[in-house]
Coordinates of C-alpha atoms and ligand atoms in Angstrom, one line a residue:
M1 CA 133.7 97.6 93.7
N2 CA 132.7 100.5 91.5
K3 CA 129.0 100.8 90.9
H4 CA 129.2 101.0 87.2
L5 CA 131.5 98.0 87.0
S6 CA 129.2 95.8 89.1
L7 CA 126.1 97.0 87.1
S8 CA 127.6 96.0 83.8
L9 CA 128.7 92.7 85.3
I10 CA 125.1 92.0 86.3
L11 CA 123.9 93.0 82.9
A12 CA 126.3 90.7 81.3
V13 CA 125.2 87.8 83.5
F14 CA 121.5 88.3 82.9
A15 CA 121.8 89.1 79.2
G16 CA 122.7 85.4 78.8
M17 CA 119.9 84.2 81.0
T18 CA 116.8 82.6 79.5
F19 CA 113.5 81.8 81.1
F20 CA 111.9 78.5 81.0
S21 CA 108.2 78.4 80.1
C22 CA 105.6 75.9 81.1
Q23 CA 104.8 73.7 78.0
S24 CA 103.2 70.8 79.9
D25 CA 99.8 71.6 78.5
P26 CA 99.9 71.9 74.7
Q27 CA 96.7 74.0 74.7
Q28 CA 98.4 76.4 76.9
A29 CA 101.7 76.4 75.0
A30 CA 100.6 78.9 72.4
T31 CA 99.7 81.5 75.0
D32 CA 102.6 80.8 77.4
A33 CA 105.3 80.8 74.7
A34 CA 108.6 81.7 76.3
P35 CA 108.3 85.3 77.4
Q36 CA 110.8 87.7 76.1
L37 CA 111.6 89.2 79.4
D38 CA 114.5 91.6 79.0
S39 CA 116.3 91.4 82.3
A40 CA 119.0 93.9 81.3
F41 CA 116.3 96.5 80.5
L42 CA 114.7 95.8 83.9
V43 CA 118.0 96.4 85.7
Q44 CA 118.8 99.5 83.7
T45 CA 115.4 101.0 84.3
V46 CA 115.6 100.5 88.1
A47 CA 119.0 102.1 88.1
E48 CA 117.7 105.1 86.1
L49 CA 114.5 105.7 88.1
S50 CA 116.2 105.4 91.5
S51 CA 119.1 107.7 90.6
D52 CA 119.3 111.1 92.2
T53 CA 118.3 112.7 88.9
Y54 CA 114.7 111.9 89.7
Q55 CA 114.9 113.5 93.2
G56 CA 112.8 110.8 94.9
R57 CA 109.9 111.1 92.5
M58 CA 107.6 113.3 94.6
P59 CA 104.3 114.5 93.1
F60 CA 104.3 118.2 92.3
S61 CA 108.1 118.5 92.1
E62 CA 110.8 118.8 89.5
G63 CA 111.4 115.1 90.2
E64 CA 107.8 114.3 89.1
R65 CA 108.4 116.3 85.8
R66 CA 111.5 114.3 85.0
T67 CA 109.9 111.0 86.0
L68 CA 106.8 111.6 83.8
A69 CA 109.0 112.6 80.8
Y70 CA 111.1 109.4 81.3
L71 CA 108.1 107.1 81.6
Q72 CA 106.4 108.5 78.6
S73 CA 109.6 108.2 76.5
Q74 CA 110.0 104.6 77.6
M75 CA 106.4 103.7 76.8
Q76 CA 106.9 105.2 73.3
A77 CA 110.2 103.4 72.8
I78 CA 108.7 100.1 73.8
G79 CA 105.9 100.6 71.3
L80 CA 102.9 101.0 73.6
Q81 CA 99.9 103.1 72.4
P82 CA 98.9 106.0 74.5
G83 CA 96.6 104.6 77.2
N84 CA 94.2 107.6 77.5
G85 CA 93.0 108.7 74.1
E86 CA 95.9 110.5 72.5
S87 CA 97.7 110.8 75.7
Y88 CA 99.9 108.7 78.0
F89 CA 98.7 110.7 81.0
Q90 CA 95.6 110.9 83.1
A91 CA 95.4 114.1 85.2
V92 CA 94.9 113.5 88.9
P93 CA 93.7 116.8 90.5
M94 CA 94.5 116.9 94.2
V95 CA 94.3 119.3 97.1
E96 CA 96.9 119.6 99.8
I97 CA 95.2 120.3 103.1
T98 CA 97.2 121.3 106.2
G99 CA 94.8 121.2 109.1
V100 CA 95.3 122.4 112.6
A101 CA 92.7 121.3 115.2
A102 CA 91.9 123.3 118.3
P103 CA 94.2 122.6 121.3
L104 CA 91.2 121.2 123.2
M105 CA 88.1 119.3 122.3
Q106 CA 85.4 120.0 124.9
V107 CA 82.8 117.5 125.8
K108 CA 79.7 118.4 127.9
G109 CA 76.8 116.4 129.3
H110 CA 75.4 114.7 132.4
G111 CA 76.4 117.8 134.3
K112 CA 80.1 117.3 133.5
T113 CA 82.7 119.0 131.3
L114 CA 85.7 117.0 129.9
D115 CA 88.6 118.6 128.0
F116 CA 90.6 116.4 125.7
E117 CA 94.0 117.6 124.7
L118 CA 95.1 117.7 121.1
G119 CA 97.9 115.3 120.3
E120 CA 97.7 113.5 123.7
E121 CA 94.1 112.5 123.8
Y122 CA 92.6 113.3 120.4
V123 CA 93.7 114.2 116.8
A124 CA 91.4 115.6 114.1
Q125 CA 91.6 116.6 110.5
S126 CA 89.1 117.6 107.9
P127 CA 89.1 116.4 104.3
Q128 CA 86.6 119.1 103.4
V129 CA 88.0 121.7 101.1
K130 CA 87.3 124.8 103.2
E131 CA 89.3 126.9 105.6
N132 CA 87.2 126.9 108.8
I133 CA 85.6 123.8 110.1
S134 CA 83.6 124.1 113.3
I135 CA 82.1 121.3 115.3
E136 CA 79.6 122.7 117.8
D137 CA 77.8 120.6 120.4
A138 CA 77.7 117.5 118.2
E139 CA 76.3 114.5 120.0
L140 CA 78.7 111.6 120.6
V141 CA 77.4 108.1 119.7
F142 CA 79.4 105.0 120.5
C143 CA 78.9 102.9 117.4
G144 CA 80.8 99.8 118.2
F145 CA 83.2 99.0 115.3
G146 CA 81.3 101.4 113.0
I147 CA 80.7 98.6 110.6
H148 CA 77.8 97.9 108.1
A149 CA 78.6 94.5 106.6
P150 CA 75.5 92.9 105.0
E151 CA 77.4 89.6 104.2
Y152 CA 78.1 89.1 107.9
G153 CA 74.6 90.3 109.0
W154 CA 76.3 93.1 110.9
N155 CA 75.1 96.7 111.2
D156 CA 76.4 98.9 114.0
F157 CA 74.3 101.8 112.8
E158 CA 71.0 99.9 112.8
G159 CA 68.1 102.2 113.7
I160 CA 70.2 105.3 114.5
D161 CA 70.2 108.6 112.6
M162 CA 73.8 109.9 112.6
K163 CA 73.1 113.3 110.9
G164 CA 75.1 116.0 112.6
K165 CA 76.5 113.5 115.2
I166 CA 80.0 112.1 115.9
A167 CA 80.5 108.4 115.7
V168 CA 83.0 107.0 118.2
V169 CA 84.2 103.6 116.9
M170 CA 86.6 100.8 117.8
V171 CA 89.5 100.0 115.5
N172 CA 89.8 96.6 113.6
D173 CA 86.8 94.3 113.3
P174 CA 84.9 92.0 115.7
G175 CA 86.9 89.0 114.5
Y176 CA 90.2 90.5 115.9
G177 CA 91.7 88.3 118.6
T178 CA 89.3 85.4 117.9
T179 CA 90.1 82.0 116.4
D180 CA 86.8 81.6 114.6
S181 CA 87.7 82.2 111.0
T182 CA 84.0 82.4 110.0
F183 CA 83.4 85.3 112.4
F184 CA 84.4 88.1 109.9
K185 CA 87.8 86.5 109.1
G186 CA 88.9 85.7 112.6
N187 CA 92.2 87.3 113.3
T188 CA 92.7 88.3 109.6
M189 CA 91.7 91.9 109.3
T190 CA 88.9 92.6 106.8
Y191 CA 88.6 95.9 105.1
Y192 CA 85.9 96.7 107.8
G193 CA 88.8 96.9 110.3
R194 CA 90.7 99.7 108.5
W195 CA 90.4 103.3 109.7
T196 CA 89.9 104.4 106.1
Y197 CA 86.7 102.2 106.0
K198 CA 85.4 103.7 109.3
F199 CA 85.9 107.2 107.9
E200 CA 84.0 106.3 104.7
E201 CA 81.1 104.5 106.5
A202 CA 80.6 107.3 109.0
A203 CA 80.3 109.6 106.0
R204 CA 77.8 107.3 104.3
Q205 CA 75.8 107.4 107.5
G206 CA 75.7 111.2 107.3
A207 CA 77.8 111.8 110.5
A208 CA 79.4 115.1 111.1
G209 CA 82.5 113.5 112.6
V210 CA 84.2 110.2 113.4
L211 CA 86.7 109.3 116.1
V212 CA 88.4 106.0 116.0
I213 CA 89.4 104.6 119.4
H214 CA 93.1 103.9 119.3
E215 CA 94.3 100.6 120.8
A216 CA 97.9 99.7 119.8
G217 CA 97.4 95.9 119.3
A218 CA 94.2 96.2 117.2
A219 CA 95.5 99.1 115.2
G220 CA 98.9 97.6 114.6
Y221 CA 100.8 100.8 115.6
P222 CA 101.3 102.9 118.7
W223 CA 99.6 106.2 119.5
F224 CA 102.6 108.3 118.3
V225 CA 102.0 107.1 114.7
V226 CA 98.4 108.4 115.1
K227 CA 99.7 111.6 116.6
R228 CA 102.1 112.2 113.8
S229 CA 99.5 111.5 111.1
G230 CA 97.2 114.0 112.9
S231 CA 99.3 117.0 112.0
G232 CA 101.0 118.3 108.9
A233 CA 99.9 118.4 105.2
R234 CA 97.9 115.7 103.6
L235 CA 96.8 115.2 100.0
Y236 CA 93.3 114.4 99.0
L237 CA 91.7 113.9 95.6
E238 CA 89.7 116.9 94.4
S239 CA 86.0 116.3 94.1
E240 CA 83.0 118.2 92.7
D241 CA 81.4 118.7 96.1
N242 CA 84.8 119.7 97.7
N243 CA 84.5 116.6 99.8
A244 CA 81.4 117.9 101.5
S245 CA 80.1 114.4 101.5
L246 CA 82.9 113.3 103.8
C247 CA 82.8 113.8 107.5
A248 CA 83.8 117.4 108.6
M249 CA 86.0 115.8 111.2
Q250 CA 88.0 112.6 111.0
G251 CA 90.2 111.7 113.9
W252 CA 91.3 109.4 116.7
I253 CA 90.7 109.3 120.4
S254 CA 93.0 107.6 122.9
T255 CA 91.7 104.6 124.9
P256 CA 92.1 106.4 128.3
A257 CA 90.2 109.4 127.0
V258 CA 87.3 107.3 125.7
K259 CA 87.2 105.3 129.0
E260 CA 86.8 108.7 130.7
L261 CA 84.1 109.6 128.3
L262 CA 82.1 106.4 128.7
A263 CA 82.4 106.6 132.5
A264 CA 81.1 110.2 132.5
A265 CA 78.1 109.0 130.4
G266 CA 77.4 106.4 133.1
H267 CA 78.8 103.3 131.4
E268 CA 81.3 100.7 132.4
P269 CA 83.9 101.0 129.5
D270 CA 85.1 97.4 129.4
A271 CA 81.5 96.1 129.4
V272 CA 80.6 98.4 126.5
F273 CA 83.7 97.2 124.5
A274 CA 82.7 93.6 125.2
Q275 CA 79.1 94.2 124.0
A276 CA 80.3 95.8 120.8
K277 CA 82.0 92.5 119.9
A278 CA 78.8 90.5 120.1
K279 CA 76.1 90.2 117.4
G280 CA 73.1 92.3 118.0
F281 CA 75.0 95.2 119.5
K282 CA 73.0 98.5 119.4
A283 CA 74.7 101.9 119.0
L284 CA 74.8 103.9 122.2
P285 CA 74.0 107.6 122.2
L286 CA 76.1 109.0 125.1
G287 CA 74.2 112.1 126.0
M288 CA 77.4 114.1 125.7
N289 CA 78.2 116.8 123.1
A290 CA 81.6 117.7 121.7
S291 CA 82.9 121.0 120.4
T292 CA 86.1 121.7 118.5
S293 CA 87.4 123.4 115.4
I294 CA 89.9 122.8 112.6
Q295 CA 91.7 125.5 110.5
N296 CA 92.6 124.3 107.0
S297 CA 95.1 125.9 104.6
L298 CA 94.6 124.7 101.0
K299 CA 96.8 124.2 98.0
H300 CA 95.6 122.9 94.7
D301 CA 97.7 121.0 92.2
V302 CA 97.6 118.3 89.5
S303 CA 99.7 115.1 89.3
Q304 CA 99.5 112.4 86.6
N305 CA 98.9 108.7 86.2
V306 CA 100.9 107.2 83.3
A307 CA 99.1 104.8 81.0
G308 CA 100.2 102.8 77.9
L309 CA 98.1 100.2 76.0
I310 CA 98.3 97.1 73.9
R311 CA 95.1 96.7 72.0
G312 CA 93.7 93.2 72.0
S313 CA 93.3 91.3 68.7
E314 CA 90.0 89.6 69.5
Q315 CA 88.4 91.1 72.6
P316 CA 89.8 94.6 72.5
D317 CA 87.1 95.9 74.8
E318 CA 88.2 93.7 77.7
Y319 CA 91.2 94.8 79.8
I320 CA 93.9 93.4 82.0
I321 CA 95.7 96.0 84.1
Y322 CA 99.3 95.8 85.2
C323 CA 100.0 98.5 87.8
G324 CA 102.6 99.9 90.1
H325 CA 103.1 103.3 91.7
W326 CA 105.8 105.5 90.2
D327 CA 105.9 108.0 93.1
H328 CA 108.0 108.0 96.2
M329 CA 108.8 110.5 98.9
G330 CA 111.0 113.1 97.3
I331 CA 113.5 115.3 99.1
A332 CA 112.9 115.4 102.8
A333 CA 114.6 115.3 106.2
P334 CA 118.2 114.1 105.7
V335 CA 119.3 110.8 107.3
D336 CA 123.1 110.4 107.5
G337 CA 123.6 113.4 105.3
D338 CA 121.3 112.1 102.5
S339 CA 118.0 113.8 101.8
I340 CA 116.9 112.1 98.6
Y341 CA 114.4 109.4 99.2
N342 CA 115.3 107.4 96.1
G343 CA 112.7 104.7 96.5
A344 CA 114.6 102.1 94.6
L345 CA 112.7 99.1 95.9
D346 CA 109.6 101.2 96.7
N347 CA 108.7 101.5 93.9
A348 CA 111.3 101.9 91.1
S349 CA 111.5 98.1 91.1
G350 CA 107.7 97.7 90.5
T351 CA 107.5 100.5 87.9
S352 CA 110.4 99.0 86.0
T353 CA 108.8 95.6 86.1
V354 CA 105.6 96.9 84.6
L355 CA 107.6 98.5 81.8
T356 CA 109.6 95.2 81.2
L357 CA 106.4 93.2 81.1
A358 CA 105.0 95.7 78.5
K359 CA 108.1 95.3 76.4
A360 CA 107.7 91.5 76.5
F361 CA 104.0 91.6 75.5
V362 CA 104.8 94.1 72.6
N363 CA 107.6 91.7 71.4
A364 CA 105.6 88.5 71.8
P365 CA 105.0 86.6 68.6
A366 CA 101.3 86.9 68.9
K367 CA 99.2 89.9 70.1
P368 CA 97.1 89.2 73.2
K369 CA 93.4 88.7 72.5
R370 CA 92.3 91.0 75.2
S371 CA 93.8 94.5 75.7
I372 CA 96.4 95.1 78.3
L373 CA 96.8 98.4 80.1
F374 CA 100.1 99.3 81.8
L375 CA 99.3 101.8 84.4
L376 CA 101.8 103.6 86.5
V377 CA 100.0 105.6 89.2
T378 CA 100.9 108.6 91.3
A379 CA 100.6 109.5 95.0
E380 CA 100.5 106.0 96.5
E381 CA 102.7 107.1 99.3
Q382 CA 100.1 109.9 100.1
G383 CA 97.3 107.4 100.5
L384 CA 96.9 105.4 97.3
L385 CA 95.5 108.5 95.6
G386 CA 96.4 107.9 91.9
S387 CA 94.8 104.4 91.9
A388 CA 91.8 105.7 93.8
Y389 CA 91.4 108.4 91.1
Y390 CA 91.7 105.8 88.4
A391 CA 89.1 103.5 90.1
Q392 CA 86.7 106.5 90.4
H393 CA 87.4 107.7 86.9
P394 CA 88.4 104.6 85.0
I395 CA 89.7 105.2 81.5
Y396 CA 88.1 101.8 80.6
P397 CA 84.9 100.6 82.3
T398 CA 85.5 98.6 85.5
K399 CA 83.0 95.9 84.3
Q400 CA 85.1 95.5 81.2
T401 CA 88.3 95.1 83.3
V402 CA 89.2 91.4 83.9
A403 CA 91.8 91.8 86.6
A404 CA 94.5 94.1 88.1
L405 CA 98.0 92.8 88.9
N406 CA 99.9 95.1 91.2
M407 CA 103.6 95.4 91.9
D408 CA 104.8 97.3 94.9
G409 CA 108.4 96.6 96.0
M410 CA 109.8 93.6 94.2
N411 CA 111.8 90.8 95.8
I412 CA 115.5 91.6 95.8
L413 CA 116.6 88.8 98.1
G414 CA 116.9 86.1 95.5
A415 CA 114.9 83.2 94.2
M416 CA 112.2 81.9 96.5
K417 CA 110.3 78.7 97.0
D418 CA 107.1 80.6 98.0
I419 CA 104.6 82.9 96.5
T420 CA 103.2 85.0 99.2
I421 CA 99.7 86.3 98.4
T422 CA 98.7 89.5 100.3
G423 CA 95.2 89.1 101.7
Y424 CA 95.0 85.4 100.7
G425 CA 91.5 84.1 100.3
Q426 CA 90.1 86.9 98.1
S427 CA 89.8 85.8 94.4
E428 CA 90.3 83.1 91.8
L429 CA 93.4 84.9 90.6
E430 CA 95.1 83.2 93.6
T431 CA 94.3 79.8 92.2
M432 CA 95.7 80.8 88.8
A433 CA 98.9 82.2 90.4
E434 CA 99.2 79.0 92.4
E435 CA 99.0 76.8 89.3
I436 CA 101.6 78.8 87.5
G437 CA 103.8 78.8 90.6
K438 CA 103.8 75.0 90.6
T439 CA 105.4 75.0 87.2
Q440 CA 108.2 77.1 88.7
G441 CA 108.5 74.7 91.6
R442 CA 106.9 77.1 94.1
Y443 CA 104.1 76.9 96.6
V444 CA 101.7 79.5 97.9
L445 CA 101.9 81.0 101.3
P446 CA 99.0 83.0 102.7
D447 CA 99.7 86.5 104.0
Q448 CA 102.2 86.1 106.8
E449 CA 100.9 89.1 108.9
P450 CA 97.2 88.9 108.1
E451 CA 96.1 91.0 111.1
K452 CA 97.9 94.0 109.7
G453 CA 95.6 94.4 106.7
F454 CA 98.4 94.7 104.1
Y455 CA 95.8 94.0 101.3
F456 CA 94.4 97.4 102.0
R457 CA 97.7 99.2 101.9
S458 CA 98.7 99.3 98.2
D459 CA 97.1 100.2 94.9
H460 CA 95.5 96.8 94.1
F461 CA 93.1 97.6 96.9
N462 CA 91.5 100.5 95.0
F463 CA 90.7 98.2 92.1
A464 CA 89.3 95.6 94.5
K465 CA 87.0 98.2 96.0
V466 CA 85.3 98.8 92.7
G467 CA 85.0 95.1 92.2
I468 CA 87.9 94.3 89.9
P469 CA 89.7 91.2 91.0
A470 CA 93.1 92.3 92.1
I471 CA 96.2 90.5 93.3
N472 CA 99.5 91.3 94.8
A473 CA 101.8 88.3 95.0
K474 CA 105.6 87.7 95.3
G475 CA 108.1 85.4 96.8
G476 CA 109.6 86.5 100.0
Y477 CA 109.5 84.1 102.9
D478 CA 111.2 80.9 101.9
H479 CA 114.6 81.4 100.2
L480 CA 115.4 78.8 97.5
E481 CA 118.9 78.1 98.9
K482 CA 119.0 79.6 102.4
G483 CA 115.5 78.9 103.7
R484 CA 112.9 80.7 105.8
E485 CA 114.9 82.1 108.6
Y486 CA 117.3 83.8 106.2
A487 CA 114.5 85.3 104.2
M488 CA 112.7 86.5 107.3
Q489 CA 115.8 88.1 108.7
K490 CA 116.7 89.8 105.5
K491 CA 113.2 91.2 105.1
K492 CA 113.3 92.6 108.7
D493 CA 116.7 94.1 108.1
Y494 CA 115.5 95.9 104.9
T495 CA 112.4 97.2 106.6
Y496 CA 114.3 98.5 109.6
S497 CA 117.3 100.0 107.7
H498 CA 115.8 101.2 104.4
Y499 CA 112.0 101.3 104.2
H500 CA 110.9 104.9 103.6
R501 CA 114.4 106.1 104.2
P502 CA 116.9 107.9 101.9
S503 CA 118.9 104.6 102.0
D504 CA 116.3 102.8 99.9
E505 CA 118.8 103.0 97.0
F506 CA 119.8 100.7 94.1
R507 CA 122.7 98.5 95.2
P508 CA 123.6 96.3 92.2
D509 CA 126.2 94.5 94.3
E510 CA 123.7 93.6 97.0
W511 CA 120.5 93.0 95.1
D512 CA 119.8 89.5 93.9
F513 CA 117.6 89.8 90.9
A514 CA 116.7 86.2 90.6
G515 CA 113.6 86.5 92.7
M516 CA 112.4 89.6 90.8
F517 CA 112.7 87.7 87.5
Q518 CA 110.8 84.7 89.0
D519 CA 107.9 87.0 90.0
M520 CA 108.0 88.9 86.8
E521 CA 107.7 85.6 84.9
L522 CA 104.8 84.5 87.1
Y523 CA 103.1 87.8 86.4
Y524 CA 103.8 87.5 82.7
L525 CA 102.2 84.1 82.5
L526 CA 99.3 85.1 84.7
G527 CA 98.6 88.2 82.5
S528 CA 99.1 86.1 79.4
Q529 CA 96.6 83.5 80.5
L530 CA 94.0 86.1 81.3
A531 CA 94.6 88.1 78.1
N532 CA 94.1 85.0 76.0
S533 CA 91.0 83.5 77.5
N534 CA 87.3 84.3 77.9
K535 CA 87.5 83.7 81.7
W536 CA 86.3 86.3 84.2
P537 CA 88.0 85.3 87.5
S538 CA 85.7 86.1 90.4
W539 CA 85.8 87.0 94.0
K540 CA 85.5 84.1 96.5
E541 CA 82.4 83.7 98.7
G542 CA 82.8 85.9 101.7
S543 CA 85.1 88.4 100.1
E544 CA 84.0 92.0 101.0
F545 CA 84.6 93.0 97.3
K546 CA 82.2 90.5 95.7
A547 CA 79.2 92.7 96.0
A548 CA 80.7 95.5 93.9
R549 CA 81.5 93.0 91.1
V550 CA 78.0 91.5 91.2
A551 CA 76.5 95.0 91.1
D552 CA 78.6 95.5 87.9
G553 CA 76.8 92.5 86.4
R554 CA 79.8 90.1 86.6
Ligands
ZN601 ZN1 105.2 101.3 97.6

């Protein structure tokens, strides 16, 4: 079948489709009035953004220029106000750093010298915006998991001054591999388990460097993933101090290398790892000093977040954010003769859903009481940078922001019985989503792979970090007609064949939009309830993000 023919077929089918609304509660009926979700517009927008014209939507490319022009024109056509003063854009200054570490990291102490080989035993990069980074005789300190978590009464840095030293830390958190869900979150990874957290905490402690000990099970990926990430160009946000407040060296060390290191320092490695998992563990200065260097080449450039606004009719200074990343991976290594990474699912689908939701709110009979920001962020694929920039430089104050609803890769497998909530157990938004889901005949599933820390791997996380309750929810594990096994297999197939590959393309004859519409309706109703109430949904007890919200006075 010809692509155009099948696309128009789909449009014809969905043009006639109407969405039911939940009218069970008459109080709610006014705010939940049947959403005007334009399914044909959604399908057309996905087709457009994932076409080769946009060249895979890579920041700093011609593809970016075309994408930004298109997104702005769509926001104008929909009737959104500019989201940032007079502009639909928020500039996101970034620096591309290509770092090459020395072939060997040399460690001396206790009369011994150890040489660790780059790529095989250690990898290191520097986020600092300068060309020559030198680590000379920096003392290595084994700091357990490298975690300071007041809500769990846990501090691996208690009583130790890390200035000028290198923290050697374990990946994941102490709850990993346990069944006690109150010890951290048991096998569910908390943010304290992510390597990004460990880099940040070591910097807060004033360390010169940080090396995360790689262990495939606890990390969730093998050493070659670490090795690959340790070389090549990487984007960082620009900052006033040129990232001098971050560790000069951020890297990984292999388990065999660290065992060698601990043994040379006179310790029994497995006993040390076991101690680190128990409460009351004290950091262990190893009496060994490391030296290495990193040569950085630097390139500065600016990308853009795209923002459109509907101003609220009664509480205009309170905001709901719908977000999704517009960027993908551009033109890169060809696979089967195709070099354009179209990113149809990831994330033309989410971007288009944000625009379709915007259109529905603009065309709704009544304006929302609170303001709604439709935010399409850049450089998610480069480390969630656009959303990180927004969180650090919010256009509207974080304490005035009620919630963030993120969309990254919509469900293209068809209608589902489930709503799977990433990082389940975080905030009251989940309860709201669950209630709305019931009216659709759906039930909530918690994160199906909680040990992998998916909550920390898309843009909602950056809002969570500054305290804004944030949710990422979609159907995906229990197909309405074909059940769980079918859904699971289809998801696996997609990840294996298309995820981050040029073949993540729009296939109108294969995609089943019913699930995407289901989730879009859920998000519409959730946003509508939030935008028409005085409620401030909060983080649940034990959430690692609650403290930031409380500090904001919420
Ligand atoms: Zn994505």
